[in-house]
Amino acid sequence: MSKLTSLFGKSLPVLVLFTLCAIGLYYAGLDNELAYRRSEITAGEYWRLFSGNLLHTNGWHLVMNLAGLWVIILLHQQYYRSLGFALIFILLCWLQGIGLYLFYPGLVGYVGLSGMLHGLFTYGALKDISVGMRSGYLLLIGVIVKVAYEQWFGASQQVTEMIGARVATEAHLVGVVTGILLFAVVAVYQKYFTNKPKEKAE
């Protein structure tokens, strides 16, 4: 456990909790009640804006997204404490659902963490840049190029076949945008409402 803590920092307990939650929801079979479905959201089931992020189409989809989550935290664990990570995770999930609902009326259904993961990755890249790490620019440019490519040419056919559904590239774009917006909000809050140094994140 100490080795895991050294790798994933103070965010580890919340990271494990969200992982177990996603696994539990996958096996619980609650898609009808929790998936992002535009018609039900319009009818007032607003929790789907959030909960749809935690559901997955199949085992490969679940494993890929959870692996991505752990890798991103491994990459940027120095910026997170448990409460801060939990708050950022939850906010990015809500912003993902709201963004899809407002800007993509043609998207009638969506499940998965990939959009939120793009937001979390973007947020971490911007944190790198804010503390003077040049690698942050490479990460940010990389995710922007990836998402731009997907908007023009679509996602990999191999990934589509693995998850058994169309990859919602719209969610990846929303993720990058919301990651940037959340970083800006946190930066302003830390500058004007706290005395914490910039490198001491959440």
mmCIF file of N, CA and C in Angstrom, residues 72 75-76 79 117-130 133-149 172-184:
data_model
loop_
_atom_site.group_PDB
_atom_site.id
_atom_site.type_symbol
_atom_site.label_atom_id
_atom_site.label_comp_id
_atom_site.label_asym_id
_atom_site.label_seq_id
_atom_site.Cartn_x
_atom_site.Cartn_y
_atom_site.Cartn_z
ATOM 1 N N ILE A 72 -3.296 8.854 -15.727
ATOM 2 C CA ILE A 72 -3.326 10.316 -15.624
ATOM 3 C C ILE A 72 -2.984 10.769 -14.208
ATOM 4 N N LEU A 75 0.617 10.397 -13.546
ATOM 5 C CA LEU A 75 1.366 11.446 -14.230
ATOM 6 C C LEU A 75 1.333 12.765 -13.467
ATOM 7 N N HIS A 76 0.197 13.041 -12.805
ATOM 8 C CA HIS A 76 0.021 14.355 -12.182
ATOM 9 C C HIS A 76 -0.386 14.277 -10.703
ATOM 10 N N TYR A 79 -0.315 17.150 -7.885
ATOM 11 C CA TYR A 79 -1.238 18.291 -7.838
ATOM 12 C C TYR A 79 -2.504 18.004 -7.035
ATOM 13 N N LEU A 117 -11.860 12.149 -18.816
ATOM 14 C CA LEU A 117 -10.422 11.893 -18.790
ATOM 15 C C LEU A 117 -9.663 12.895 -19.647
ATOM 16 N N HIS A 118 -10.235 13.274 -20.779
ATOM 17 C CA HIS A 118 -9.596 14.307 -21.600
ATOM 18 C C HIS A 118 -9.533 15.637 -20.835
ATOM 19 N N GLY A 119 -10.586 15.914 -20.068
ATOM 20 C CA GLY A 119 -10.583 17.118 -19.247
ATOM 21 C C GLY A 119 -9.546 17.056 -18.142
ATOM 22 N N LEU A 120 -9.434 15.912 -17.493
ATOM 23 C CA LEU A 120 -8.469 15.743 -16.410
ATOM 24 C C LEU A 120 -7.038 15.811 -16.935
ATOM 25 N N PHE A 121 -6.801 15.217 -18.093
ATOM 26 C CA PHE A 121 -5.479 15.259 -18.710
ATOM 27 C C PHE A 121 -5.108 16.698 -19.065
ATOM 28 N N THR A 122 -6.059 17.424 -19.646
ATOM 29 C CA THR A 122 -5.823 18.821 -20.022
ATOM 30 C C THR A 122 -5.546 19.671 -18.786
ATOM 31 N N TYR A 123 -6.329 19.445 -17.742
ATOM 32 C CA TYR A 123 -6.122 20.174 -16.482
ATOM 33 C C TYR A 123 -4.715 19.929 -15.948
ATOM 34 N N GLY A 124 -4.277 18.667 -15.960
ATOM 35 C CA GLY A 124 -2.942 18.341 -15.475
ATOM 36 C C GLY A 124 -1.843 18.962 -16.322
ATOM 37 N N ALA A 125 -2.028 18.977 -17.641
ATOM 38 C CA ALA A 125 -1.040 19.599 -18.529
ATOM 39 C C ALA A 125 -0.903 21.083 -18.229
ATOM 40 N N LEU A 126 -2.019 21.739 -17.993
ATOM 41 C CA LEU A 126 -1.987 23.166 -17.660
ATOM 42 C C LEU A 126 -1.343 23.410 -16.297
ATOM 43 N N LYS A 127 -1.539 22.492 -15.349
ATOM 44 C CA LYS A 127 -0.858 22.609 -14.056
ATOM 45 C C LYS A 127 0.648 22.503 -14.246
ATOM 46 N N ASP A 128 1.065 21.574 -15.128
ATOM 47 C CA ASP A 128 2.499 21.461 -15.433
ATOM 48 C C ASP A 128 3.045 22.789 -15.950
ATOM 49 N N ILE A 129 2.329 23.366 -16.891
ATOM 50 C CA ILE A 129 2.763 24.636 -17.481
ATOM 51 C C ILE A 129 2.834 25.727 -16.413
ATOM 52 N N SER A 130 1.861 25.737 -15.514
ATOM 53 C CA SER A 130 1.788 26.796 -14.501
ATOM 54 C C SER A 130 2.941 26.749 -13.513
ATOM 55 N N MET A 133 6.922 23.556 -15.997
ATOM 56 C CA MET A 133 7.357 22.311 -16.633
ATOM 57 C C MET A 133 7.083 22.378 -18.142
ATOM 58 N N ARG A 134 8.120 22.347 -18.939
ATOM 59 C CA ARG A 134 7.957 22.454 -20.383
ATOM 60 C C ARG A 134 7.207 21.264 -20.967
ATOM 61 N N SER A 135 7.293 20.123 -20.307
ATOM 62 C CA SER A 135 6.574 18.948 -20.796
ATOM 63 C C SER A 135 5.070 19.187 -20.841
ATOM 64 N N GLY A 136 4.596 20.122 -20.031
ATOM 65 C CA GLY A 136 3.169 20.445 -20.042
ATOM 66 C C GLY A 136 2.706 20.953 -21.394
ATOM 67 N N TYR A 137 3.564 21.720 -22.066
ATOM 68 C CA TYR A 137 3.208 22.219 -23.398
ATOM 69 C C TYR A 137 3.062 21.068 -24.382
ATOM 70 N N LEU A 138 3.964 20.071 -24.282
ATOM 71 C CA LEU A 138 3.875 18.918 -25.174
ATOM 72 C C LEU A 138 2.599 18.127 -24.925
ATOM 73 N N LEU A 139 2.246 17.951 -23.649
ATOM 74 C CA LEU A 139 1.025 17.225 -23.310
ATOM 75 C C LEU A 139 -0.210 17.968 -23.815
ATOM 76 N N LEU A 140 -0.223 19.285 -23.623
ATOM 77 C CA LEU A 140 -1.375 20.073 -24.043
ATOM 78 C C LEU A 140 -1.516 20.069 -25.563
ATOM 79 N N ILE A 141 -0.420 20.274 -26.260
ATOM 80 C CA ILE A 141 -0.458 20.255 -27.729
ATOM 81 C C ILE A 141 -0.881 18.872 -28.219
ATOM 82 N N GLY A 142 -0.370 17.830 -27.554
ATOM 83 C CA GLY A 142 -0.706 16.473 -27.960
ATOM 84 C C GLY A 142 -2.191 16.181 -27.863
ATOM 85 N N VAL A 143 -2.819 16.565 -26.744
ATOM 86 C CA VAL A 143 -4.241 16.263 -26.584
ATOM 87 C C VAL A 143 -5.088 17.119 -27.526
ATOM 88 N N ILE A 144 -4.662 18.364 -27.790
ATOM 89 C CA ILE A 144 -5.402 19.218 -28.724
ATOM 90 C C ILE A 144 -5.310 18.662 -30.140
ATOM 91 N N VAL A 145 -4.123 18.224 -30.548
ATOM 92 C CA VAL A 145 -3.962 17.637 -31.880
ATOM 93 C C VAL A 145 -4.788 16.362 -32.011
ATOM 94 N N LYS A 146 -4.758 15.524 -30.978
ATOM 95 C CA LYS A 146 -5.541 14.285 -31.004
ATOM 96 C C LYS A 146 -7.025 14.560 -31.193
ATOM 97 N N VAL A 147 -7.544 15.483 -30.394
ATOM 98 C CA VAL A 147 -8.977 15.786 -30.455
ATOM 99 C C VAL A 147 -9.340 16.460 -31.779
ATOM 100 N N ALA A 148 -8.472 17.336 -32.274
ATOM 101 C CA ALA A 148 -8.727 17.973 -33.566
ATOM 102 C C ALA A 148 -8.767 16.933 -34.683
ATOM 103 N N TYR A 149 -7.842 15.986 -34.630
ATOM 104 C CA TYR A 149 -7.821 14.905 -35.628
ATOM 105 C C TYR A 149 -9.129 14.115 -35.597
ATOM 106 N N HIS A 172 -14.807 14.070 -26.168
ATOM 107 C CA HIS A 172 -13.386 14.375 -26.005
ATOM 108 C C HIS A 172 -13.143 15.879 -26.163
ATOM 109 N N LEU A 173 -13.817 16.485 -27.128
ATOM 110 C CA LEU A 173 -13.685 17.928 -27.330
ATOM 111 C C LEU A 173 -14.240 18.689 -26.138
ATOM 112 N N VAL A 174 -15.408 18.282 -25.675
ATOM 113 C CA VAL A 174 -16.000 18.924 -24.496
ATOM 114 C C VAL A 174 -15.061 18.768 -23.298
ATOM 115 N N GLY A 175 -14.422 17.602 -23.173
ATOM 116 C CA GLY A 175 -13.494 17.374 -22.077
ATOM 117 C C GLY A 175 -12.329 18.337 -22.082
ATOM 118 N N VAL A 176 -11.717 18.539 -23.235
ATOM 119 C CA VAL A 176 -10.583 19.465 -23.328
ATOM 120 C C VAL A 176 -11.024 20.877 -22.963
ATOM 121 N N VAL A 177 -12.156 21.301 -23.497
ATOM 122 C CA VAL A 177 -12.646 22.658 -23.222
ATOM 123 C C VAL A 177 -12.966 22.833 -21.743
ATOM 124 N N THR A 178 -13.634 21.853 -21.141
ATOM 125 C CA THR A 178 -13.991 21.981 -19.728
ATOM 126 C C THR A 178 -12.756 21.877 -18.831
ATOM 127 N N GLY A 179 -11.758 21.113 -19.263
ATOM 128 C CA GLY A 179 -10.513 21.067 -18.507
ATOM 129 C C GLY A 179 -9.840 22.421 -18.464
ATOM 130 N N ILE A 180 -9.843 23.113 -19.592
ATOM 131 C CA ILE A 180 -9.265 24.462 -19.657
ATOM 132 C C ILE A 180 -10.063 25.431 -18.791
ATOM 133 N N LEU A 181 -11.382 25.365 -18.900
ATOM 134 C CA LEU A 181 -12.237 26.263 -18.117
ATOM 135 C C LEU A 181 -12.068 26.030 -16.618
ATOM 136 N N LEU A 182 -12.024 24.761 -16.216
ATOM 137 C CA LEU A 182 -11.883 24.464 -14.788
ATOM 138 C C LEU A 182 -10.528 24.925 -14.272
ATOM 139 N N PHE A 183 -9.488 24.723 -15.054
ATOM 140 C CA PHE A 183 -8.164 25.199 -14.649
ATOM 141 C C PHE A 183 -8.177 26.709 -14.440
ATOM 142 N N ALA A 184 -8.810 27.433 -15.363
ATOM 143 C CA ALA A 184 -8.868 28.893 -15.255
ATOM 144 C C ALA A 184 -9.600 29.319 -13.987
#
